Amino acid sequence: MVNVTDLQIDLFGSLNSLKNSVSGWFQNKNPEKNISPEFSPESLVSFRYNPRLKKSIRCQYNGLFGHPLVTLPAYMRNDDFALVRELISQWAELSQKRKTAKTKASTKELLERIWAATDQVLSDRGEKILESRGHFPPIRSKGKIHDLEQVLAAVNETYFKGELSCRITWSNRLGGMSFHTVRKDPYTKEPVHLISISQGYDSDNCPLYAVAGVVYHECLHIAIPPKIVGGRRSVHGRNFRQCEKRYIYYEEWMCWHREVLPKNIHSLRRIKKGLSQKKI
Ligand SMILES: [Zn+2]
């Protein structure tokens, strides 16, 4: 994760150099207003910053004279996020409009651009990006103990009528967690759902019902995509949690997940630490 405090530098830095490169944002007559990252002069969207936010934006509409009041992660206060803030103000205004298929599609597209641009700014600065978008990692589904392809096929058949289309791999990071992302296929350039499962599950103390449980959970993220509720991404909403409990070994999996997985991850991280110390 990005260390937010590291990013809170240079708050009112070299804005003038950006004046010509960001159209719209700086075309205000009052130059004083131009350098305020608290306000978008074009759109009357006002901004607040919260250091606890990492990858979410919150939007209220009861702010300044009924205009959108958007809360952003604190690192976005910096001037190299001017373009990102401009996209965010467009997003906030669009989210206010009546929900039609068209506005929904544009809202989604804007959000994708916002996070892609955020990753771009962070990587330009040499910061760790929030998520490795687009990059397709090597796929390794056969583990030491469990074969994820087989588990996925069984879960897909049992709970999704075999209709889910996705790739699955063991996490490439030792001690990493399980997650689902959308990546671009390197050949077809089509978006592909990719499930990555923590290596903590590839252990002889891990029963099949536990690895199937986490695969089912990640598959549900494809079937029930995150929703934007009040500017925040709702990932594990009520519907998600209800569906999750349909898994026949839900209780057993949760019990294993709570009690055994943290120990397995802990020992994997110790192995990793040992490996990196050896390198030194
Ligand atoms: Zn989840």
PDB file of C-alpha atoms and ligand atoms in Angstrom:
ATOM      1  CA  MET A   1       0.000   0.000   0.000  1.00  0.00           C
ATOM      2  CA  VAL A   2       1.071   3.544  -0.622  1.00  0.00           C
ATOM      3  CA  ASN A   3       2.324   5.331   2.417  1.00  0.00           C
ATOM      4  CA  VAL A   4       0.149   8.414   2.343  1.00  0.00           C
ATOM      5  CA  THR A   5       2.328  10.532   4.617  1.00  0.00           C
ATOM      6  CA  ASP A   6       5.203  10.176   2.158  1.00  0.00           C
ATOM      7  CA  LEU A   7       3.092  11.787  -0.527  1.00  0.00           C
ATOM      8  CA  GLN A   8       2.071  14.914   1.307  1.00  0.00           C
ATOM      9  CA  ILE A   9       4.867  17.001  -0.077  1.00  0.00           C
ATOM     10  CA  ASP A  10       5.107  20.109  -2.162  1.00  0.00           C
ATOM     11  CA  LEU A  11       1.486  21.120  -1.599  1.00  0.00           C
ATOM     12  CA  PHE A  12       1.520  24.382  -3.501  1.00  0.00           C
ATOM     13  CA  GLY A  13       4.592  23.662  -5.581  1.00  0.00           C
ATOM     14  CA  SER A  14       5.209  24.403  -9.214  1.00  0.00           C
ATOM     15  CA  LEU A  15       1.658  24.940 -10.363  1.00  0.00           C
ATOM     16  CA  ASN A  16       2.495  27.550 -12.953  1.00  0.00           C
ATOM     17  CA  SER A  17       4.342  25.023 -15.075  1.00  0.00           C
ATOM     18  CA  LEU A  18       1.106  23.048 -15.348  1.00  0.00           C
ATOM     19  CA  LYS A  19      -1.021  26.027 -16.392  1.00  0.00           C
ATOM     20  CA  ASN A  20      -0.866  25.344 -20.077  1.00  0.00           C
ATOM     21  CA  SER A  21      -0.890  21.592 -19.940  1.00  0.00           C
ATOM     22  CA  VAL A  22      -4.191  21.116 -18.145  1.00  0.00           C
ATOM     23  CA  SER A  23      -6.946  22.627 -20.207  1.00  0.00           C
ATOM     24  CA  GLY A  24     -10.070  23.845 -18.501  1.00  0.00           C
ATOM     25  CA  TRP A  25      -8.775  23.553 -14.986  1.00  0.00           C
ATOM     26  CA  PHE A  26      -6.671  26.691 -14.942  1.00  0.00           C
ATOM     27  CA  GLN A  27      -8.722  28.891 -17.219  1.00  0.00           C
ATOM     28  CA  ASN A  28      -9.995  31.025 -14.385  1.00  0.00           C
ATOM     29  CA  LYS A  29      -9.612  34.778 -14.543  1.00  0.00           C
ATOM     30  CA  ASN A  30      -8.489  35.058 -10.971  1.00  0.00           C
ATOM     31  CA  PRO A  31      -4.952  33.646 -10.743  1.00  0.00           C
ATOM     32  CA  GLU A  32      -5.289  33.310  -6.957  1.00  0.00           C
ATOM     33  CA  LYS A  33      -8.098  30.814  -7.419  1.00  0.00           C
ATOM     34  CA  ASN A  34      -6.089  28.863  -9.919  1.00  0.00           C
ATOM     35  CA  ILE A  35      -3.583  27.623  -7.428  1.00  0.00           C
ATOM     36  CA  SER A  36      -6.101  26.388  -4.902  1.00  0.00           C
ATOM     37  CA  PRO A  37      -6.394  22.629  -4.897  1.00  0.00           C
ATOM     38  CA  GLU A  38      -9.479  23.045  -2.668  1.00  0.00           C
ATOM     39  CA  PHE A  39     -11.737  24.133  -5.470  1.00  0.00           C
ATOM     40  CA  SER A  40     -12.397  23.501  -9.123  1.00  0.00           C
ATOM     41  CA  PRO A  41     -13.149  26.972 -10.568  1.00  0.00           C
ATOM     42  CA  GLU A  42     -14.739  25.601 -13.713  1.00  0.00           C
ATOM     43  CA  SER A  43     -17.195  23.279 -12.114  1.00  0.00           C
ATOM     44  CA  LEU A  44     -17.874  24.595  -8.586  1.00  0.00           C
ATOM     45  CA  VAL A  45     -16.936  21.269  -7.094  1.00  0.00           C
ATOM     46  CA  SER A  46     -15.183  21.734  -3.762  1.00  0.00           C
ATOM     47  CA  PHE A  47     -12.607  19.363  -2.364  1.00  0.00           C
ATOM     48  CA  ARG A  48     -11.682  18.117   1.074  1.00  0.00           C
ATOM     49  CA  TYR A  49      -8.777  15.819   1.834  1.00  0.00           C
ATOM     50  CA  ASN A  50      -8.633  12.862   4.153  1.00  0.00           C
ATOM     51  CA  PRO A  51      -5.304  11.143   4.905  1.00  0.00           C
ATOM     52  CA  ARG A  52      -7.099   7.915   5.795  1.00  0.00           C
ATOM     53  CA  LEU A  53      -8.481   7.443   2.273  1.00  0.00           C
ATOM     54  CA  LYS A  54      -6.300   5.424  -0.046  1.00  0.00           C
ATOM     55  CA  LYS A  55      -8.330   4.303  -2.979  1.00  0.00           C
ATOM     56  CA  SER A  56     -11.742   5.851  -2.590  1.00  0.00           C
ATOM     57  CA  ILE A  57     -13.459   9.155  -3.207  1.00  0.00           C
ATOM     58  CA  ARG A  58     -16.510  10.341  -1.298  1.00  0.00           C
ATOM     59  CA  CYS A  59     -19.062  12.709  -2.687  1.00  0.00           C
ATOM     60  CA  GLN A  60     -21.783  14.682  -0.913  1.00  0.00           C
ATOM     61  CA  TYR A  61     -24.163  17.069  -2.579  1.00  0.00           C
ATOM     62  CA  ASN A  62     -25.081  19.222   0.374  1.00  0.00           C
ATOM     63  CA  GLY A  63     -21.814  21.119   0.208  1.00  0.00           C
ATOM     64  CA  LEU A  64     -21.195  24.663  -0.936  1.00  0.00           C
ATOM     65  CA  PHE A  65     -24.514  26.017  -2.303  1.00  0.00           C
ATOM     66  CA  GLY A  66     -25.652  22.524  -3.169  1.00  0.00           C
ATOM     67  CA  HIS A  67     -22.591  21.875  -5.302  1.00  0.00           C
ATOM     68  CA  PRO A  68     -20.730  18.603  -4.936  1.00  0.00           C
ATOM     69  CA  LEU A  69     -18.366  18.373  -2.001  1.00  0.00           C
ATOM     70  CA  VAL A  70     -15.818  15.672  -2.710  1.00  0.00           C
ATOM     71  CA  THR A  71     -13.474  14.089  -0.193  1.00  0.00           C
ATOM     72  CA  LEU A  72     -10.250  12.827  -1.719  1.00  0.00           C
ATOM     73  CA  PRO A  73      -7.237  10.900  -0.424  1.00  0.00           C
ATOM     74  CA  ALA A  74      -4.750  13.437   1.014  1.00  0.00           C
ATOM     75  CA  TYR A  75      -2.057  12.572  -1.543  1.00  0.00           C
ATOM     76  CA  MET A  76      -4.291  14.028  -4.288  1.00  0.00           C
ATOM     77  CA  ARG A  77      -3.839  17.527  -2.868  1.00  0.00           C
ATOM     78  CA  ASN A  78      -0.491  17.716  -4.598  1.00  0.00           C
ATOM     79  CA  ASP A  79      -0.334  19.779  -7.809  1.00  0.00           C
ATOM     80  CA  ASP A  80       0.588  16.847 -10.030  1.00  0.00           C
ATOM     81  CA  PHE A  81      -2.925  15.549  -9.350  1.00  0.00           C
ATOM     82  CA  ALA A  82      -4.531  18.623 -10.984  1.00  0.00           C
ATOM     83  CA  LEU A  83      -5.690  16.610 -13.980  1.00  0.00           C
ATOM     84  CA  VAL A  84      -6.977  13.825 -11.752  1.00  0.00           C
ATOM     85  CA  ARG A  85      -8.925  16.380  -9.716  1.00  0.00           C
ATOM     86  CA  GLU A  86     -10.413  17.771 -12.910  1.00  0.00           C
ATOM     87  CA  LEU A  87     -11.603  14.266 -13.874  1.00  0.00           C
ATOM     88  CA  ILE A  88     -12.984  13.843 -10.367  1.00  0.00           C
ATOM     89  CA  SER A  89     -14.972  17.057 -10.586  1.00  0.00           C
ATOM     90  CA  GLN A  90     -16.449  15.872 -13.893  1.00  0.00           C
ATOM     91  CA  TRP A  91     -17.285  12.582 -12.227  1.00  0.00           C
ATOM     92  CA  ALA A  92     -18.924  14.331  -9.246  1.00  0.00           C
ATOM     93  CA  GLU A  93     -21.109  16.456 -11.503  1.00  0.00           C
ATOM     94  CA  LEU A  94     -22.051  13.504 -13.635  1.00  0.00           C
ATOM     95  CA  SER A  95     -22.930  11.403 -10.580  1.00  0.00           C
ATOM     96  CA  GLN A  96     -25.455  14.108  -9.660  1.00  0.00           C
ATOM     97  CA  LYS A  97     -27.347  13.603 -12.896  1.00  0.00           C
ATOM     98  CA  ARG A  98     -30.225  11.212 -13.425  1.00  0.00           C
ATOM     99  CA  LYS A  99     -29.003   7.629 -13.759  1.00  0.00           C
ATOM    100  CA  THR A 100     -29.436   6.534 -17.340  1.00  0.00           C
ATOM    101  CA  ALA A 101     -27.489   3.795 -19.111  1.00  0.00           C
ATOM    102  CA  LYS A 102     -25.459   6.550 -20.750  1.00  0.00           C
ATOM    103  CA  THR A 103     -24.549   8.455 -17.575  1.00  0.00           C
ATOM    104  CA  LYS A 104     -23.793   5.166 -15.803  1.00  0.00           C
ATOM    105  CA  ALA A 105     -21.399   4.142 -18.570  1.00  0.00           C
ATOM    106  CA  SER A 106     -19.723   7.580 -18.548  1.00  0.00           C
ATOM    107  CA  THR A 107     -19.423   7.521 -14.747  1.00  0.00           C
ATOM    108  CA  LYS A 108     -17.764   4.120 -14.891  1.00  0.00           C
ATOM    109  CA  GLU A 109     -15.445   5.235 -17.647  1.00  0.00           C
ATOM    110  CA  LEU A 110     -14.479   8.368 -15.706  1.00  0.00           C
ATOM    111  CA  LEU A 111     -13.723   6.339 -12.589  1.00  0.00           C
ATOM    112  CA  GLU A 112     -11.463   4.056 -14.590  1.00  0.00           C
ATOM    113  CA  ARG A 113      -9.656   7.086 -16.017  1.00  0.00           C
ATOM    114  CA  ILE A 114      -9.338   8.606 -12.543  1.00  0.00           C
ATOM    115  CA  TRP A 115      -7.622   5.554 -11.078  1.00  0.00           C
ATOM    116  CA  ALA A 116      -5.518   4.936 -14.175  1.00  0.00           C
ATOM    117  CA  ALA A 117      -4.331   8.569 -14.066  1.00  0.00           C
ATOM    118  CA  THR A 118      -3.673   8.248 -10.326  1.00  0.00           C
ATOM    119  CA  ASP A 119      -1.506   5.193 -10.898  1.00  0.00           C
ATOM    120  CA  GLN A 120       0.253   7.083 -13.682  1.00  0.00           C
ATOM    121  CA  VAL A 121       1.082  10.065 -11.442  1.00  0.00           C
ATOM    122  CA  LEU A 122       2.316   7.786  -8.685  1.00  0.00           C
ATOM    123  CA  SER A 123       4.453   5.705 -11.014  1.00  0.00           C
ATOM    124  CA  ASP A 124       5.858   8.864 -12.681  1.00  0.00           C
ATOM    125  CA  ARG A 125       6.959   9.933  -9.246  1.00  0.00           C
ATOM    126  CA  GLY A 126       8.500   6.535  -8.664  1.00  0.00           C
ATOM    127  CA  GLU A 127       5.915   5.693  -6.005  1.00  0.00           C
ATOM    128  CA  LYS A 128       4.405   2.289  -5.768  1.00  0.00           C
ATOM    129  CA  ILE A 129       1.194   2.245  -7.780  1.00  0.00           C
ATOM    130  CA  LEU A 130      -2.035   1.332  -6.014  1.00  0.00           C
ATOM    131  CA  GLU A 131      -2.632  -1.772  -8.047  1.00  0.00           C
ATOM    132  CA  SER A 132      -0.755  -3.200 -11.005  1.00  0.00           C
ATOM    133  CA  ARG A 133      -3.317  -2.390 -13.664  1.00  0.00           C
ATOM    134  CA  GLY A 134      -3.078  -3.848 -17.123  1.00  0.00           C
ATOM    135  CA  HIS A 135      -0.028  -5.905 -16.396  1.00  0.00           C
ATOM    136  CA  PHE A 136      -0.714  -9.624 -16.808  1.00  0.00           C
ATOM    137  CA  PRO A 137       1.235 -11.731 -14.345  1.00  0.00           C
ATOM    138  CA  PRO A 138       2.476 -15.259 -15.066  1.00  0.00           C
ATOM    139  CA  ILE A 139      -0.327 -17.769 -14.488  1.00  0.00           C
ATOM    140  CA  ARG A 140       0.526 -20.631 -12.181  1.00  0.00           C
ATOM    141  CA  SER A 141      -2.524 -22.629 -11.170  1.00  0.00           C
ATOM    142  CA  LYS A 142      -0.865 -25.877 -10.076  1.00  0.00           C
ATOM    143  CA  GLY A 143       0.382 -25.464  -6.552  1.00  0.00           C
ATOM    144  CA  LYS A 144       2.336 -27.818  -4.302  1.00  0.00           C
ATOM    145  CA  ILE A 145      -0.892 -29.225  -2.869  1.00  0.00           C
ATOM    146  CA  HIS A 146      -3.906 -27.813  -4.703  1.00  0.00           C
ATOM    147  CA  ASP A 147      -4.662 -27.347  -8.371  1.00  0.00           C
ATOM    148  CA  LEU A 148      -6.624 -24.104  -8.669  1.00  0.00           C
ATOM    149  CA  GLU A 149      -7.887 -24.889 -12.193  1.00  0.00           C
ATOM    150  CA  GLN A 150      -9.671 -27.969 -10.839  1.00  0.00           C
ATOM    151  CA  VAL A 151     -11.083 -26.097  -7.852  1.00  0.00           C
ATOM    152  CA  LEU A 152     -12.287 -23.258 -10.080  1.00  0.00           C
ATOM    153  CA  ALA A 153     -13.935 -25.708 -12.508  1.00  0.00           C
ATOM    154  CA  ALA A 154     -15.842 -27.367  -9.636  1.00  0.00           C
ATOM    155  CA  VAL A 155     -16.907 -24.043  -8.084  1.00  0.00           C
ATOM    156  CA  ASN A 156     -17.915 -22.621 -11.454  1.00  0.00           C
ATOM    157  CA  GLU A 157     -19.977 -25.707 -12.297  1.00  0.00           C
ATOM    158  CA  THR A 158     -21.675 -25.928  -8.890  1.00  0.00           C
ATOM    159  CA  TYR A 159     -22.427 -22.257  -8.212  1.00  0.00           C
ATOM    160  CA  PHE A 160     -22.285 -20.411 -11.518  1.00  0.00           C
ATOM    161  CA  LYS A 161     -23.643 -22.983 -14.034  1.00  0.00           C
ATOM    162  CA  GLY A 162     -20.139 -23.059 -15.530  1.00  0.00           C
ATOM    163  CA  GLU A 163     -20.746 -19.584 -16.959  1.00  0.00           C
ATOM    164  CA  LEU A 164     -17.989 -17.584 -15.259  1.00  0.00           C
ATOM    165  CA  SER A 165     -15.089 -16.755 -17.484  1.00  0.00           C
ATOM    166  CA  CYS A 166     -11.840 -16.036 -15.677  1.00  0.00           C
ATOM    167  CA  ARG A 167      -8.206 -16.984 -15.166  1.00  0.00           C
ATOM    168  CA  ILE A 168      -6.814 -18.171 -11.870  1.00  0.00           C
ATOM    169  CA  THR A 169      -3.343 -18.277 -10.388  1.00  0.00           C
ATOM    170  CA  TRP A 170      -1.547 -18.663  -7.104  1.00  0.00           C
ATOM    171  CA  SER A 171      -0.435 -15.265  -5.875  1.00  0.00           C
ATOM    172  CA  ASN A 172       3.034 -14.394  -7.095  1.00  0.00           C
ATOM    173  CA  ARG A 173       3.827 -12.650  -3.836  1.00  0.00           C
ATOM    174  CA  LEU A 174       4.951 -14.856  -0.986  1.00  0.00           C
ATOM    175  CA  GLY A 175       2.568 -14.111   1.890  1.00  0.00           C
ATOM    176  CA  GLY A 176       0.253 -12.086  -0.395  1.00  0.00           C
ATOM    177  CA  MET A 177      -3.521 -12.064  -0.032  1.00  0.00           C
ATOM    178  CA  SER A 178      -6.241 -13.331  -2.378  1.00  0.00           C
ATOM    179  CA  PHE A 179      -7.864 -10.865  -4.758  1.00  0.00           C
ATOM    180  CA  HIS A 180      -9.709 -10.389  -8.030  1.00  0.00           C
ATOM    181  CA  THR A 181      -8.728  -7.861 -10.696  1.00  0.00           C
ATOM    182  CA  VAL A 182      -9.523  -7.115 -14.295  1.00  0.00           C
ATOM    183  CA  ARG A 183      -6.481  -7.169 -16.565  1.00  0.00           C
ATOM    184  CA  LYS A 184      -5.952  -6.777 -20.253  1.00  0.00           C
ATOM    185  CA  ASP A 185      -5.146  -9.952 -22.145  1.00  0.00           C
ATOM    186  CA  PRO A 186      -1.686  -9.353 -23.653  1.00  0.00           C
ATOM    187  CA  TYR A 187      -2.729 -10.820 -27.019  1.00  0.00           C
ATOM    188  CA  THR A 188      -6.399 -10.058 -27.585  1.00  0.00           C
ATOM    189  CA  LYS A 189      -6.324  -6.825 -25.479  1.00  0.00           C
ATOM    190  CA  GLU A 190      -9.710  -7.896 -24.108  1.00  0.00           C
ATOM    191  CA  PRO A 191     -10.393  -7.395 -20.390  1.00  0.00           C
ATOM    192  CA  VAL A 192      -9.925 -10.619 -18.445  1.00  0.00           C
ATOM    193  CA  HIS A 193     -11.001 -11.414 -14.889  1.00  0.00           C
ATOM    194  CA  LEU A 194      -8.032 -12.656 -12.959  1.00  0.00           C
ATOM    195  CA  ILE A 195      -8.282 -14.361  -9.581  1.00  0.00           C
ATOM    196  CA  SER A 196      -5.141 -14.575  -7.520  1.00  0.00           C
ATOM    197  CA  ILE A 197      -5.181 -16.851  -4.453  1.00  0.00           C
ATOM    198  CA  SER A 198      -2.935 -16.456  -1.434  1.00  0.00           C
ATOM    199  CA  GLN A 199      -0.229 -19.085  -1.183  1.00  0.00           C
ATOM    200  CA  GLY A 200      -1.342 -19.506   2.425  1.00  0.00           C
ATOM    201  CA  TYR A 201      -3.987 -21.865   0.994  1.00  0.00           C
ATOM    202  CA  ASP A 202      -1.442 -24.037  -0.820  1.00  0.00           C
ATOM    203  CA  SER A 203      -0.526 -25.982   2.245  1.00  0.00           C
ATOM    204  CA  ASP A 204      -1.058 -29.566   3.416  1.00  0.00           C
ATOM    205  CA  ASN A 205      -2.954 -28.191   6.416  1.00  0.00           C
ATOM    206  CA  CYS A 206      -5.496 -26.648   4.037  1.00  0.00           C
ATOM    207  CA  PRO A 207      -8.557 -28.795   3.286  1.00  0.00           C
ATOM    208  CA  LEU A 208     -10.158 -28.628  -0.139  1.00  0.00           C
ATOM    209  CA  TYR A 209     -13.284 -26.942   1.289  1.00  0.00           C
ATOM    210  CA  ALA A 210     -11.151 -23.983   2.421  1.00  0.00           C
ATOM    211  CA  VAL A 211      -9.448 -23.370  -0.912  1.00  0.00           C
ATOM    212  CA  ALA A 212     -12.819 -23.839  -2.655  1.00  0.00           C
ATOM    213  CA  GLY A 213     -14.288 -21.283  -0.220  1.00  0.00           C
ATOM    214  CA  VAL A 214     -11.813 -18.560  -1.139  1.00  0.00           C
ATOM    215  CA  VAL A 215     -12.138 -19.368  -4.860  1.00  0.00           C
ATOM    216  CA  TYR A 216     -15.942 -19.070  -4.494  1.00  0.00           C
ATOM    217  CA  HIS A 217     -15.510 -15.710  -2.712  1.00  0.00           C
ATOM    218  CA  GLU A 218     -13.318 -14.318  -5.504  1.00  0.00           C
ATOM    219  CA  CYS A 219     -15.691 -15.701  -8.169  1.00  0.00           C
ATOM    220  CA  LEU A 220     -18.535 -13.842  -6.457  1.00  0.00           C
ATOM    221  CA  HIS A 221     -16.657 -10.592  -7.044  1.00  0.00           C
ATOM    222  CA  ILE A 222     -17.038 -11.262 -10.770  1.00  0.00           C
ATOM    223  CA  ALA A 223     -20.723 -12.175 -10.474  1.00  0.00           C
ATOM    224  CA  ILE A 224     -21.467  -9.245  -8.119  1.00  0.00           C
ATOM    225  CA  PRO A 225     -19.221  -6.356  -9.209  1.00  0.00           C
ATOM    226  CA  PRO A 226     -18.472  -3.504  -6.785  1.00  0.00           C
ATOM    227  CA  LYS A 227     -21.027  -0.705  -6.731  1.00  0.00           C
ATOM    228  CA  ILE A 228     -20.353   2.967  -6.177  1.00  0.00           C
ATOM    229  CA  VAL A 229     -22.458   4.089  -3.224  1.00  0.00           C
ATOM    230  CA  GLY A 230     -22.119   7.791  -2.369  1.00  0.00           C
ATOM    231  CA  GLY A 231     -18.743   7.969  -4.098  1.00  0.00           C
ATOM    232  CA  ARG A 232     -17.358   4.929  -2.302  1.00  0.00           C
ATOM    233  CA  ARG A 233     -16.828   1.525  -3.758  1.00  0.00           C
ATOM    234  CA  SER A 234     -19.032  -1.003  -2.001  1.00  0.00           C
ATOM    235  CA  VAL A 235     -17.241  -4.305  -2.512  1.00  0.00           C
ATOM    236  CA  HIS A 236     -18.729  -6.666   0.073  1.00  0.00           C
ATOM    237  CA  GLY A 237     -22.295  -5.333   0.182  1.00  0.00           C
ATOM    238  CA  ARG A 238     -25.233  -7.062   1.827  1.00  0.00           C
ATOM    239  CA  ASN A 239     -26.156  -9.010  -1.305  1.00  0.00           C
ATOM    240  CA  PHE A 240     -22.554 -10.192  -1.623  1.00  0.00           C
ATOM    241  CA  ARG A 241     -22.460 -11.410   1.977  1.00  0.00           C
ATOM    242  CA  GLN A 242     -25.779 -13.221   1.579  1.00  0.00           C
ATOM    243  CA  CYS A 243     -24.616 -15.023  -1.543  1.00  0.00           C
ATOM    244  CA  GLU A 244     -21.322 -15.870   0.099  1.00  0.00           C
ATOM    245  CA  LYS A 245     -23.174 -17.858   2.757  1.00  0.00           C
ATOM    246  CA  ARG A 246     -24.660 -20.131   0.094  1.00  0.00           C
ATOM    247  CA  TYR A 247     -21.334 -21.905  -0.040  1.00  0.00           C
ATOM    248  CA  ILE A 248     -22.003 -25.275   1.531  1.00  0.00           C
ATOM    249  CA  TYR A 249     -18.856 -25.247   3.717  1.00  0.00           C
ATOM    250  CA  TYR A 250     -19.081 -21.535   4.529  1.00  0.00           C
ATOM    251  CA  GLU A 251     -18.751 -21.958   8.320  1.00  0.00           C
ATOM    252  CA  GLU A 252     -15.888 -24.455   8.055  1.00  0.00           C
ATOM    253  CA  TRP A 253     -14.057 -22.267   5.536  1.00  0.00           C
ATOM    254  CA  MET A 254     -14.457 -19.126   7.673  1.00  0.00           C
ATOM    255  CA  CYS A 255     -13.182 -21.008  10.684  1.00  0.00           C
ATOM    256  CA  TRP A 256     -10.077 -22.174   8.760  1.00  0.00           C
ATOM    257  CA  HIS A 257      -9.669 -18.688   7.268  1.00  0.00           C
ATOM    258  CA  ARG A 258      -9.701 -17.088  10.733  1.00  0.00           C
ATOM    259  CA  GLU A 259      -7.600 -19.604  12.594  1.00  0.00           C
ATOM    260  CA  VAL A 260      -5.133 -21.279  10.245  1.00  0.00           C
ATOM    261  CA  LEU A 261      -4.598 -18.910   7.300  1.00  0.00           C
ATOM    262  CA  PRO A 262      -2.976 -16.091   9.344  1.00  0.00           C
ATOM    263  CA  LYS A 263      -0.432 -18.595  10.707  1.00  0.00           C
ATOM    264  CA  ASN A 264       0.357 -19.902   7.217  1.00  0.00           C
ATOM    265  CA  ILE A 265       0.769 -16.353   5.879  1.00  0.00           C
ATOM    266  CA  HIS A 266       2.930 -15.441   8.833  1.00  0.00           C
ATOM    267  CA  SER A 267       5.291 -18.319   8.183  1.00  0.00           C
ATOM    268  CA  LEU A 268       5.408 -17.529   4.443  1.00  0.00           C
ATOM    269  CA  ARG A 269       6.398 -13.942   5.286  1.00  0.00           C
ATOM    270  CA  ARG A 270       9.117 -15.237   7.576  1.00  0.00           C
ATOM    271  CA  ILE A 271      10.456 -17.349   4.714  1.00  0.00           C
ATOM    272  CA  LYS A 272      10.367 -14.260   2.488  1.00  0.00           C
ATOM    273  CA  LYS A 273      12.206 -12.202   5.095  1.00  0.00           C
ATOM    274  CA  GLY A 274      14.827 -14.938   5.426  1.00  0.00           C
ATOM    275  CA  LEU A 275      15.261 -14.990   1.635  1.00  0.00           C
ATOM    276  CA  SER A 276      15.714 -11.217   1.371  1.00  0.00           C
ATOM    277  CA  GLN A 277      18.198 -11.189   4.239  1.00  0.00           C
ATOM    278  CA  LYS A 278      20.236 -13.842   2.457  1.00  0.00           C
ATOM    279  CA  LYS A 279      20.385 -11.597  -0.627  1.00  0.00           C
ATOM    280  CA  ILE A 280      22.025  -8.858   1.457  1.00  0.00           C
TER     281      ILE A 280
HETATM  282 ZN    ZN B   1     -13.603  -9.961  -1.311  1.00  0.00          ZN
END
